[in-house]
mmCIF file of C-alpha atoms in Angstrom:
data_model
loop_
_atom_site.group_PDB
_atom_site.id
_atom_site.type_symbol
_atom_site.label_atom_id
_atom_site.label_comp_id
_atom_site.label_asym_id
_atom_site.label_seq_id
_atom_site.Cartn_x
_atom_site.Cartn_y
_atom_site.Cartn_z
ATOM 1 C CA MET Y 1231 0.000 0.000 0.000
ATOM 2 C CA LYS Y 1232 1.247 3.435 -0.971
ATOM 3 C CA LYS Y 1233 1.839 6.357 1.337
ATOM 4 C CA TYR Y 1234 0.288 9.694 0.407
ATOM 5 C CA TYR Y 1235 1.400 13.168 1.422
ATOM 6 C CA CYS Y 1236 -0.548 16.374 1.903
ATOM 7 C CA THR Y 1237 0.526 18.967 -0.682
ATOM 8 C CA VAL Y 1238 -0.449 21.741 1.748
ATOM 9 C CA CYS Y 1239 1.382 20.783 4.963
ATOM 10 C CA GLN Y 1240 3.456 17.721 3.915
ATOM 11 C CA TRP Y 1241 1.842 15.382 6.483
ATOM 12 C CA VAL Y 1242 2.124 11.750 5.296
ATOM 13 C CA TYR Y 1243 -0.679 9.204 5.498
ATOM 14 C CA ASP Y 1244 0.946 5.833 6.127
ATOM 15 C CA PRO Y 1245 -1.532 2.943 5.747
ATOM 16 C CA THR Y 1246 0.534 0.755 8.084
ATOM 17 C CA ILE Y 1247 -0.284 3.278 10.852
ATOM 18 C CA GLY Y 1248 -3.682 4.560 9.729
ATOM 19 C CA ASP Y 1249 -5.084 7.643 11.464
ATOM 20 C CA PRO Y 1250 -6.061 6.526 14.974
ATOM 21 C CA GLU Y 1251 -7.115 10.042 16.022
ATOM 22 C CA GLN Y 1252 -9.863 9.920 13.387
ATOM 23 C CA GLY Y 1253 -10.744 6.261 13.928
ATOM 24 C CA ILE Y 1254 -8.866 4.885 10.903
ATOM 25 C CA GLU Y 1255 -7.356 1.512 11.739
ATOM 26 C CA PRO Y 1256 -3.927 0.374 10.490
ATOM 27 C CA GLY Y 1257 -4.179 -1.403 7.153
ATOM 28 C CA VAL Y 1258 -6.657 0.979 5.512
ATOM 29 C CA ALA Y 1259 -5.442 2.029 2.061
ATOM 30 C CA PHE Y 1260 -5.650 5.733 1.205
ATOM 31 C CA GLU Y 1261 -8.134 4.926 -1.570
ATOM 32 C CA ASN Y 1262 -10.447 3.348 1.033
ATOM 33 C CA LEU Y 1263 -10.516 6.317 3.401
ATOM 34 C CA PRO Y 1264 -13.990 7.871 3.785
ATOM 35 C CA GLU Y 1265 -14.706 10.681 1.312
ATOM 36 C CA ASP Y 1266 -15.131 13.137 4.201
ATOM 37 C CA TRP Y 1267 -11.738 12.268 5.729
ATOM 38 C CA VAL Y 1268 -9.444 15.285 6.164
ATOM 39 C CA CYS Y 1269 -5.756 15.828 6.883
ATOM 40 C CA PRO Y 1270 -5.315 15.687 10.668
ATOM 41 C CA LEU Y 1271 -2.769 18.507 10.567
ATOM 42 C CA CYS Y 1272 -4.293 21.150 8.291
ATOM 43 C CA GLY Y 1273 -7.830 19.930 7.568
ATOM 44 C CA VAL Y 1274 -7.781 19.713 3.757
ATOM 45 C CA GLY Y 1275 -9.536 16.910 1.906
ATOM 46 C CA LYS Y 1276 -8.196 13.852 0.094
ATOM 47 C CA GLU Y 1277 -8.006 15.769 -3.195
ATOM 48 C CA GLU Y 1278 -4.974 17.660 -1.838
ATOM 49 C CA PHE Y 1279 -2.943 14.438 -1.384
ATOM 50 C CA GLU Y 1280 -0.417 12.949 -3.800
ATOM 51 C CA PRO Y 1281 1.286 9.524 -3.719
ATOM 52 C CA VAL Y 1282 4.742 9.401 -2.169
ATOM 53 C CA GLU Y 1283 7.306 8.353 -4.761
ATOM 54 C CA GLU Y 1284 9.664 5.861 -3.138
#
């Protein structure tokens, strides 16, 4: 599963960690996040995220 980063604040969504503060369990792919999910740091939506090139 790919990591995605916020183009606004550079926060990285790592699917191996999830987003426990917003109730997202580890193992949830970015594509499977709820449509209303927002960046926990700056509050922008999924449309502001890009895949991390590794």
